[in-house]
Coordinates of C-alpha atoms in Angstrom, one line a residue:
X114 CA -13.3 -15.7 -32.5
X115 CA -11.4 -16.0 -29.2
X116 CA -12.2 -14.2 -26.0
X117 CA -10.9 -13.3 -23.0
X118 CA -11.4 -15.1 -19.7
X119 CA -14.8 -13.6 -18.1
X120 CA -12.6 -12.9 -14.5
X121 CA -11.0 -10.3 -17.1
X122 CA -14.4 -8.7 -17.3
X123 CA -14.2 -7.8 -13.5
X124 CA -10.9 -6.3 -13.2
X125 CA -11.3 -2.6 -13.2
X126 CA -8.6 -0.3 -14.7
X127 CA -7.2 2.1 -12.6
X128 CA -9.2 5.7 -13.4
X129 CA -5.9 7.3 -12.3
X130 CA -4.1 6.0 -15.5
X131 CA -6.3 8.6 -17.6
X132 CA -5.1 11.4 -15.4
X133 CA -1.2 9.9 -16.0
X134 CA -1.6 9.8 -19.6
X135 CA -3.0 12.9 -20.0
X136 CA -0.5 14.6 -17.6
X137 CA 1.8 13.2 -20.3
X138 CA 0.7 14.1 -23.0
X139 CA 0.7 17.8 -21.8
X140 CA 4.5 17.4 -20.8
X141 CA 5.3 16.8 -23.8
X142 CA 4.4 19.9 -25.5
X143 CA 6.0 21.3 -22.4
X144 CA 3.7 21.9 -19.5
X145 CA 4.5 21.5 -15.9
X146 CA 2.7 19.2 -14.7
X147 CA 2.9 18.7 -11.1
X148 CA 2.9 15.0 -10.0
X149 CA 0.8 14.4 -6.9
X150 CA -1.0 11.1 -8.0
X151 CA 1.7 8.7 -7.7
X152 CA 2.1 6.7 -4.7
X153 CA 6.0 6.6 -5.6
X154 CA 7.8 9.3 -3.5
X155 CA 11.1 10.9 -6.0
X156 CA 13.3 8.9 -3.8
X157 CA 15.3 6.4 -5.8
X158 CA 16.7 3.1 -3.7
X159 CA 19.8 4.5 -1.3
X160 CA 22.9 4.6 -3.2
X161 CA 24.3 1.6 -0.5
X162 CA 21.5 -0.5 -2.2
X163 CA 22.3 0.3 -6.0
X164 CA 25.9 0.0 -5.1
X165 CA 25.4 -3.9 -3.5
X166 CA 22.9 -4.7 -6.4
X167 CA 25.4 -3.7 -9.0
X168 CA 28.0 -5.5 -7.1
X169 CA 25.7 -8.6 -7.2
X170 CA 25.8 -8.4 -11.3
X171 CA 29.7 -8.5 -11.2
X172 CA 30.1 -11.0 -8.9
X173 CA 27.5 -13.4 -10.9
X174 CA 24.9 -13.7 -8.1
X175 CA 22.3 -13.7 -11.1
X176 CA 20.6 -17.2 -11.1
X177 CA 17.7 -18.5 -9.2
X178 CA 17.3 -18.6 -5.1
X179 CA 15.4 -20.6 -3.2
X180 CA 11.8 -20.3 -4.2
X181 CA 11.3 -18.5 -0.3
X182 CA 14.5 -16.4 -1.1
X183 CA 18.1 -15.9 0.0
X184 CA 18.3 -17.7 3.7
X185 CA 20.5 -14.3 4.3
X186 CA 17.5 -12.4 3.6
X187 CA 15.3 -14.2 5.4
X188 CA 17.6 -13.9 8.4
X189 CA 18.3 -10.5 7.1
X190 CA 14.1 -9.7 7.8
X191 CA 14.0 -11.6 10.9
X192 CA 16.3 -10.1 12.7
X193 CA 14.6 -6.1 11.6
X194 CA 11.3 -7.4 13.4
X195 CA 13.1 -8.3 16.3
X196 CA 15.2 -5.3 16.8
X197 CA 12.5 -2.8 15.4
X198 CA 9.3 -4.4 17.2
X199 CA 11.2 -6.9 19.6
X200 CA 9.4 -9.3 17.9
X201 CA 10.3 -12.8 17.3
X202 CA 9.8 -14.6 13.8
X203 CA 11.1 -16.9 12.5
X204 CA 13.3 -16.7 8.8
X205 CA 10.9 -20.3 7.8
X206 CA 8.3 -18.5 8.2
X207 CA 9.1 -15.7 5.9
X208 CA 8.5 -16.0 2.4
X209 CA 10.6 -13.6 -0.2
X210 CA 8.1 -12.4 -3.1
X211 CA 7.8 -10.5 -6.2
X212 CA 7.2 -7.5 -4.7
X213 CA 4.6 -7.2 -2.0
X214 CA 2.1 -7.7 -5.1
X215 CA 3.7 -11.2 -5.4
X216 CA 2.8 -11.7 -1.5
X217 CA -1.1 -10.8 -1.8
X218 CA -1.4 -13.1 -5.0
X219 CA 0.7 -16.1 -2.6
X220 CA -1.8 -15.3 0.1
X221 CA -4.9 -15.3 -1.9
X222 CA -4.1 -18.9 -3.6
X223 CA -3.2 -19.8 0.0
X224 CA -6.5 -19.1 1.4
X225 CA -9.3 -18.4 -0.8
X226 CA -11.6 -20.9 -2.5
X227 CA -13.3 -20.7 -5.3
X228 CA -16.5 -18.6 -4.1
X229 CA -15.6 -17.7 -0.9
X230 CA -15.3 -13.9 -0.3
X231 CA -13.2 -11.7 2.2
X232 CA -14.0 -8.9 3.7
X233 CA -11.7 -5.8 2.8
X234 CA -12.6 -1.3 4.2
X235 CA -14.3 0.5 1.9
X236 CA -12.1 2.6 0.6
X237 CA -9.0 0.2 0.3
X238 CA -6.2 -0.5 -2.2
X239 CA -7.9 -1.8 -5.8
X240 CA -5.6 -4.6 -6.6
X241 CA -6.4 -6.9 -3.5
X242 CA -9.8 -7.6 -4.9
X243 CA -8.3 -8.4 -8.1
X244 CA -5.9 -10.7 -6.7
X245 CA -9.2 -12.9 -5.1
X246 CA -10.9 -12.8 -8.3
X247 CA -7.6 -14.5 -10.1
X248 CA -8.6 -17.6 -7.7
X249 CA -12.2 -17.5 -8.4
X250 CA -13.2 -15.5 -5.3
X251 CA -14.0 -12.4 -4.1
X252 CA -14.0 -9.6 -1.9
X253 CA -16.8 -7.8 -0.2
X254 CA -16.2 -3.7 0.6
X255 CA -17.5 -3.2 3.9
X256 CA -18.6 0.8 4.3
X257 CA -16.0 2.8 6.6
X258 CA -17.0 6.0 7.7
X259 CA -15.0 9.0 7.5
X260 CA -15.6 10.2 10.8
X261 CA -14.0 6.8 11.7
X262 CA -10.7 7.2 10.1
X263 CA -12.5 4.7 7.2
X264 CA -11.6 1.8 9.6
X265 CA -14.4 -1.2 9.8
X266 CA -16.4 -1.1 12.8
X267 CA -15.6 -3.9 14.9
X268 CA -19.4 -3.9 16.5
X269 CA -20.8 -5.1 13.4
X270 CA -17.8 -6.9 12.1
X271 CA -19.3 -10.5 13.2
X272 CA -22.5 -9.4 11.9
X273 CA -21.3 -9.3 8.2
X274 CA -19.3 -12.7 8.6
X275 CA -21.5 -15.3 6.0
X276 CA -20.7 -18.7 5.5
X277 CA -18.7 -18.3 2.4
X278 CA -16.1 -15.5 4.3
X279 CA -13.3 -16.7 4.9
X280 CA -11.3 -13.6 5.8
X281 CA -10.4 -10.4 6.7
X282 CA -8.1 -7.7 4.9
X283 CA -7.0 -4.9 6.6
X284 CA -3.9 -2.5 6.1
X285 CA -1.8 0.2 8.3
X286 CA -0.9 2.8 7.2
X287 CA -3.6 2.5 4.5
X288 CA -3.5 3.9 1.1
X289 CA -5.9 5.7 0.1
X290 CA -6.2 7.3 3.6
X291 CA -2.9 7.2 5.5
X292 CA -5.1 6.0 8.5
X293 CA -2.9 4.0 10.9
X294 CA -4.5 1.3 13.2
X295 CA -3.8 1.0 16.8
X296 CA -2.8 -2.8 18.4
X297 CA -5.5 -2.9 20.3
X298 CA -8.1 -2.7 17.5
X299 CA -6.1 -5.5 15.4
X300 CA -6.3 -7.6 18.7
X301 CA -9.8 -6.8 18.7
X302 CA -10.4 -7.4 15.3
X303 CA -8.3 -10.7 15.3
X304 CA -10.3 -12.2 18.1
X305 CA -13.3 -12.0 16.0
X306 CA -11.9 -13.6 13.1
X307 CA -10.3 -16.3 14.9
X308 CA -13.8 -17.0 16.7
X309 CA -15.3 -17.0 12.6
X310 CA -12.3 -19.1 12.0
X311 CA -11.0 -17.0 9.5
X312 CA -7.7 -15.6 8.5
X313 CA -6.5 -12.2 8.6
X314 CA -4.0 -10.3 6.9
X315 CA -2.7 -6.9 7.9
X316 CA -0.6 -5.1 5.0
X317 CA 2.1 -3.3 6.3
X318 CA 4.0 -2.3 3.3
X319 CA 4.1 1.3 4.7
X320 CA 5.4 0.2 8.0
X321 CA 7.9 2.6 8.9
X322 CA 6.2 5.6 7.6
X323 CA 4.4 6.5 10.4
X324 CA 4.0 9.9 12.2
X325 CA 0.9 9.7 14.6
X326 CA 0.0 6.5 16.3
X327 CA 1.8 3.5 16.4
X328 CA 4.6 2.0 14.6
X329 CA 4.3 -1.7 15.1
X330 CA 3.6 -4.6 14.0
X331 CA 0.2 -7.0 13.7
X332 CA 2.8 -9.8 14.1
X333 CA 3.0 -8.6 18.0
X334 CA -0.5 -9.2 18.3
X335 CA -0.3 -13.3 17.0
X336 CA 1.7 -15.6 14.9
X337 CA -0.9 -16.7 13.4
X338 CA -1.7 -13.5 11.3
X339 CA -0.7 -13.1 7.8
X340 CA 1.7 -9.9 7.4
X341 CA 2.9 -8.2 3.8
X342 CA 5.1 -6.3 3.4
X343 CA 7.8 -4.6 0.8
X344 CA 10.6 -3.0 -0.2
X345 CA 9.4 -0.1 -2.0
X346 CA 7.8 2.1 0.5
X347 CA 9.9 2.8 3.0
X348 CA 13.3 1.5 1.8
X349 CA 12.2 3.2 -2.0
X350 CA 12.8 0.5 -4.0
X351 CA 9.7 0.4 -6.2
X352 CA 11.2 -1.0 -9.3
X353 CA 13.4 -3.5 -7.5
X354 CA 10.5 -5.5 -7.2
X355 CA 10.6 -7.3 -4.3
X356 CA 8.1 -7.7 -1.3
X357 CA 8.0 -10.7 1.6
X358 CA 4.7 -11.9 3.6
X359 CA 5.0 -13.8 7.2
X360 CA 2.9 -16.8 7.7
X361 CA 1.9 -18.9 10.3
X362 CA 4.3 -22.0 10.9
X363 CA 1.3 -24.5 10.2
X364 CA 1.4 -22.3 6.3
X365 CA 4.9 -22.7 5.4
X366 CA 4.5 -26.2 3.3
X367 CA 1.6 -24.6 1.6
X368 CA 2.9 -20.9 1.0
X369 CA 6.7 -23.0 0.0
X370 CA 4.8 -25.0 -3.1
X371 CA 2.8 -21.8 -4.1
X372 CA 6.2 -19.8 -4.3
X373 CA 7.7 -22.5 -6.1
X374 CA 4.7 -23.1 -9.0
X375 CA 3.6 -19.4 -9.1
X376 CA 7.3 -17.4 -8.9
X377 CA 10.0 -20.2 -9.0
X378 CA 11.8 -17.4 -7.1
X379 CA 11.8 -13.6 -6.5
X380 CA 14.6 -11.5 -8.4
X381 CA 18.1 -12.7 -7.4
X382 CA 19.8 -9.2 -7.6
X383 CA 17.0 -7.2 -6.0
X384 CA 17.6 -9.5 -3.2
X385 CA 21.1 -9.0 -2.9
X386 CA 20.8 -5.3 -2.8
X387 CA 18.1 -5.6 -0.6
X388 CA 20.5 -7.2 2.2
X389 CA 22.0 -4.1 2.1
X390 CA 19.2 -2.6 3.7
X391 CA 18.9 -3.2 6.8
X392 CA 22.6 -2.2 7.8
X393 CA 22.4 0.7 10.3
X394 CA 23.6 3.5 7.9
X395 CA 20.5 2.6 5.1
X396 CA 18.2 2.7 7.9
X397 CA 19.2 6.1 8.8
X398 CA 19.0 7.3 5.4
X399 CA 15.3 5.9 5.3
X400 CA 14.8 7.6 8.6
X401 CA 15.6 10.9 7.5
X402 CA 13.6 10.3 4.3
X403 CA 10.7 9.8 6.8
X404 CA 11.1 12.9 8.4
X405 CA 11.0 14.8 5.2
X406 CA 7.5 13.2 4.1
X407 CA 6.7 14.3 7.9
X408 CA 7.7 17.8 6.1
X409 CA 6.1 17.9 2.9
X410 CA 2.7 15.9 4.9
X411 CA 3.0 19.0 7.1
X412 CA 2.9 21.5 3.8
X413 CA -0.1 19.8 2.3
X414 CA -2.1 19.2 5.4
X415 CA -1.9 23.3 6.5
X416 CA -2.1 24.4 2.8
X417 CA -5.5 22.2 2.2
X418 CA -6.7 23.5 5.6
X419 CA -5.8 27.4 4.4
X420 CA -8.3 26.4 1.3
X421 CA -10.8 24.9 3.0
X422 CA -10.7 21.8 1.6
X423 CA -11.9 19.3 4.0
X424 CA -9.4 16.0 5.0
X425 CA -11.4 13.1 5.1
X426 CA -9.2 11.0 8.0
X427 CA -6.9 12.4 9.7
X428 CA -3.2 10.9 7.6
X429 CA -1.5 9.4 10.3
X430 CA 1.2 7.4 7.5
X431 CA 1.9 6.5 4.7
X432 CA 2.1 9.5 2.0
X433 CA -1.3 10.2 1.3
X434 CA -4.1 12.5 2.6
X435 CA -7.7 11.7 1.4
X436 CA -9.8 14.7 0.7
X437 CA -13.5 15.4 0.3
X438 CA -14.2 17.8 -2.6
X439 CA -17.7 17.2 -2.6
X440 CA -18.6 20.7 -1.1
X441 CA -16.9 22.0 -4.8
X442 CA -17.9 18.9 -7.0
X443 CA -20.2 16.4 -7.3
X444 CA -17.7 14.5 -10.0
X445 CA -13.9 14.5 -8.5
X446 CA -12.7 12.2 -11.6
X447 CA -14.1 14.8 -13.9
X448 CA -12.5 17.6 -11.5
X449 CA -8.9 15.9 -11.5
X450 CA -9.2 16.3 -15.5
X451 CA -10.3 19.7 -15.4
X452 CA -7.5 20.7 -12.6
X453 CA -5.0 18.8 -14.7
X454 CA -6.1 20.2 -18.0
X455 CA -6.6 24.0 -17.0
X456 CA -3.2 24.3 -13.7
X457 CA -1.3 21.1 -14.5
X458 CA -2.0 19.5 -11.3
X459 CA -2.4 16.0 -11.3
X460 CA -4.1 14.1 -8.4
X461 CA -5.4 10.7 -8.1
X462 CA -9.6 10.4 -8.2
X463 CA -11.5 8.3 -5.0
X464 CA -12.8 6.0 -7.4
X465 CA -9.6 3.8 -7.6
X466 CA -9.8 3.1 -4.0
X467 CA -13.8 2.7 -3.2
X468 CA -17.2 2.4 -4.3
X469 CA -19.6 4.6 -1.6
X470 CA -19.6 8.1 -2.1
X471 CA -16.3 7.5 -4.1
X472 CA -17.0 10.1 -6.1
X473 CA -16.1 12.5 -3.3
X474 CA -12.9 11.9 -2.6
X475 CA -9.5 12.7 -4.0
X476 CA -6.5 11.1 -3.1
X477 CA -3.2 13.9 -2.5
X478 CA 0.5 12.0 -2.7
X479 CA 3.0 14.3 -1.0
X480 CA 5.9 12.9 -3.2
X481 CA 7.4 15.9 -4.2
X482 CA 9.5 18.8 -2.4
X483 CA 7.5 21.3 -0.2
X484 CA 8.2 23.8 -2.8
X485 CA 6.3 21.8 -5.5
X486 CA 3.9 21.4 -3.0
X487 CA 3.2 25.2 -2.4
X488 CA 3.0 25.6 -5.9
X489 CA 0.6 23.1 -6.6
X490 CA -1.9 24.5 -3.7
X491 CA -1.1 28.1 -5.2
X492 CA -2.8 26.5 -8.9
X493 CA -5.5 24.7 -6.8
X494 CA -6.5 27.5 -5.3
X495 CA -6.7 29.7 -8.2
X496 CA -8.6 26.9 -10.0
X497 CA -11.4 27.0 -7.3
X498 CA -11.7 30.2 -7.8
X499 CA -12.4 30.3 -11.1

């Protein structure tokens, strides 16, 4: 009989696909399910970018780029860090990817052996680990606190570096929190990895979305950190699929020959459209999108105060707000269930994201009108109280 590969073994579905499956299931016999598990805001792309990927179809610009992707775009991103961030880097050293998913796979052939680990926040997003154990590595969750915003703590950082680490994974805004690191702990956190002689990556793919703390960019810190990013958080182009990640200049040979074996090249047409992007009247479409997630983060975070329903860090970007329910549950995947099953509500359980006390947290996606967001605290609340 044939089996799978034993790294298949470690990969852990998401727990939040039995709450999306569920939630469909009772749509359709016609319930109304509220959606606030999905880390996909109901934003599609800006009609500027449909318009320029369409365009792209009828003018043939179908066929393969450069493995890196469209010089254009390359340009294209450049030039964004320097005018956003006044920040100079270089188009070589940007590398155009299959979403930003497509980057963190790149990075982790790029700089993890087999059995070497790298050092990721407990909680953090799933996938990364999955990505190391693809190249026969693996991470190691260090413990955040809550009373720390979940972010690693730099005193003991050295302390946990072993002979096999070879890294350090951090990202701002974070999902599941929405915690946003300052520059100076990156610098910080950079020196110490560079002492290890390590690498470090910072994903940024929620750059943009901030709306306490700072909106920059790890790359002002040094070149020589790895930055991901994408275009489906704050430009909303989730199913465009189509991500980039910065190296350092002494990477670009490497990360070039990955691109071309792993991805011969990202999508043609996504690229296209995603020139379109970064002209002026996108960016202030995006902008205002950003000010009406400030909105609806506004809504949730006063509504979940008025129920007493303690925020674990305080959600400085992103979309998300991470919230204990252990003072009403000991289980909170077996409470997203019963909340879906009983008021339709669906929410996204801690157990996706970490491994301590993960079974106290829930994650909250504001990705829907404040309206819908009243309404879904109205059911919560009236669930409690039963």
């Amino acid at each position: 009989m044939q089996t799978l590969a034993k790294r298949v073994e470690q990969i852990a579905p998401f727990q939040v696909m039995a709450v999306m499956e569920r939630a469909k299931q009772l749509q359709a016999v016609g319930k109304d399910v509220i959606h606030l598990e999905v880390g996909e805001p109901d934003f599609s792309a800006p009609a500027a970018v449909n318009e320029a990927g369409m365009a792209a179809i009828r003018d043939g610009k179908t066929g393969y780029t450069a493995a890196t992707g469209l010089p254009e775009l390359r340009q294209a991103i450049s030039d964004f860090y320097q005018q956003r961030y006044d920040v100079n880097v270089a188009p070589e050293r940007i590398v155009v990817t299959p979403g930003a998913s497509g980057a963190l796979l790149l990075l982790s052939s790029l700089m993890a052996e087999v059995g070497s680990e790298v050092l990721m926040p407990d909680p953090c997003y799933p996938c990364n680990r999955h990505f190391l154990l693809q190249v026969g590595a693996k991470a190691r969750m260090l413990e955040c606190l809550s009373e720390n915003n979940f972010e690693i703590d730099l005193s003991a950082l050295e302390g946990h570096w072993q002979e096999q680490t070879t890294g350090l994974w951090l990202a701002s805004p974070a999902n599941p929190t929405g915690s946003v690191l300052s520059a100076d702990y990156i610098a910080k956190a950079w020196e110490i990895v560079k002492q290890q002689g390590g690498h470090m990556l910072v994903d940024e793919i929620y750059q943009g979305l901030v709306f306490d703390g700072e909106d920059f960019t790890a790359l002002s810190v040094s070149d020589d950190i790895f930055v991901v990013n994408s275009f489906s958080k704050y430009f909303a182009m989730t199913g465009w699929r189509l991500g980039w990640i910065v190296v350092p200049q002494w990477a670009i040979e490497g990360a070039t020959k990955l691109a071309q074996n792993l991805f011969i090249s990202a999508p043609s047409i996504a690229q296209h459209a995603a020139l379109r992007a970064f002209q002026p009247d996108v960016l202030a479409e995006c902008e205002q999108r950003r000010q009406t997630l400030a909105e609806r983060r506004m809504t949730l975070v006063q509504g979940l105060e008025r129920l007493g329903l303690p925020i674990a860090s305080a959600p400085q970007g992103a979309f998300y707000v991470y919230v204990d329910v252990s003072s009403i549950t000991s289980d909170a995947m077996q409470w997203c269930l019963a909340l879906l099953q009983t008021e339709f509500v669906a929410l996204t359980p801690g157990a996706d994201f970490g491994m301590k006390d993960a079974h106290k947290y829930v994650r909250f996606a504001y990705t829907c009108d404040c309206a819908r967001i009243e309404q879904a605290l109205q059911r919560i609340e009236r669930f409690i109280q039963s």
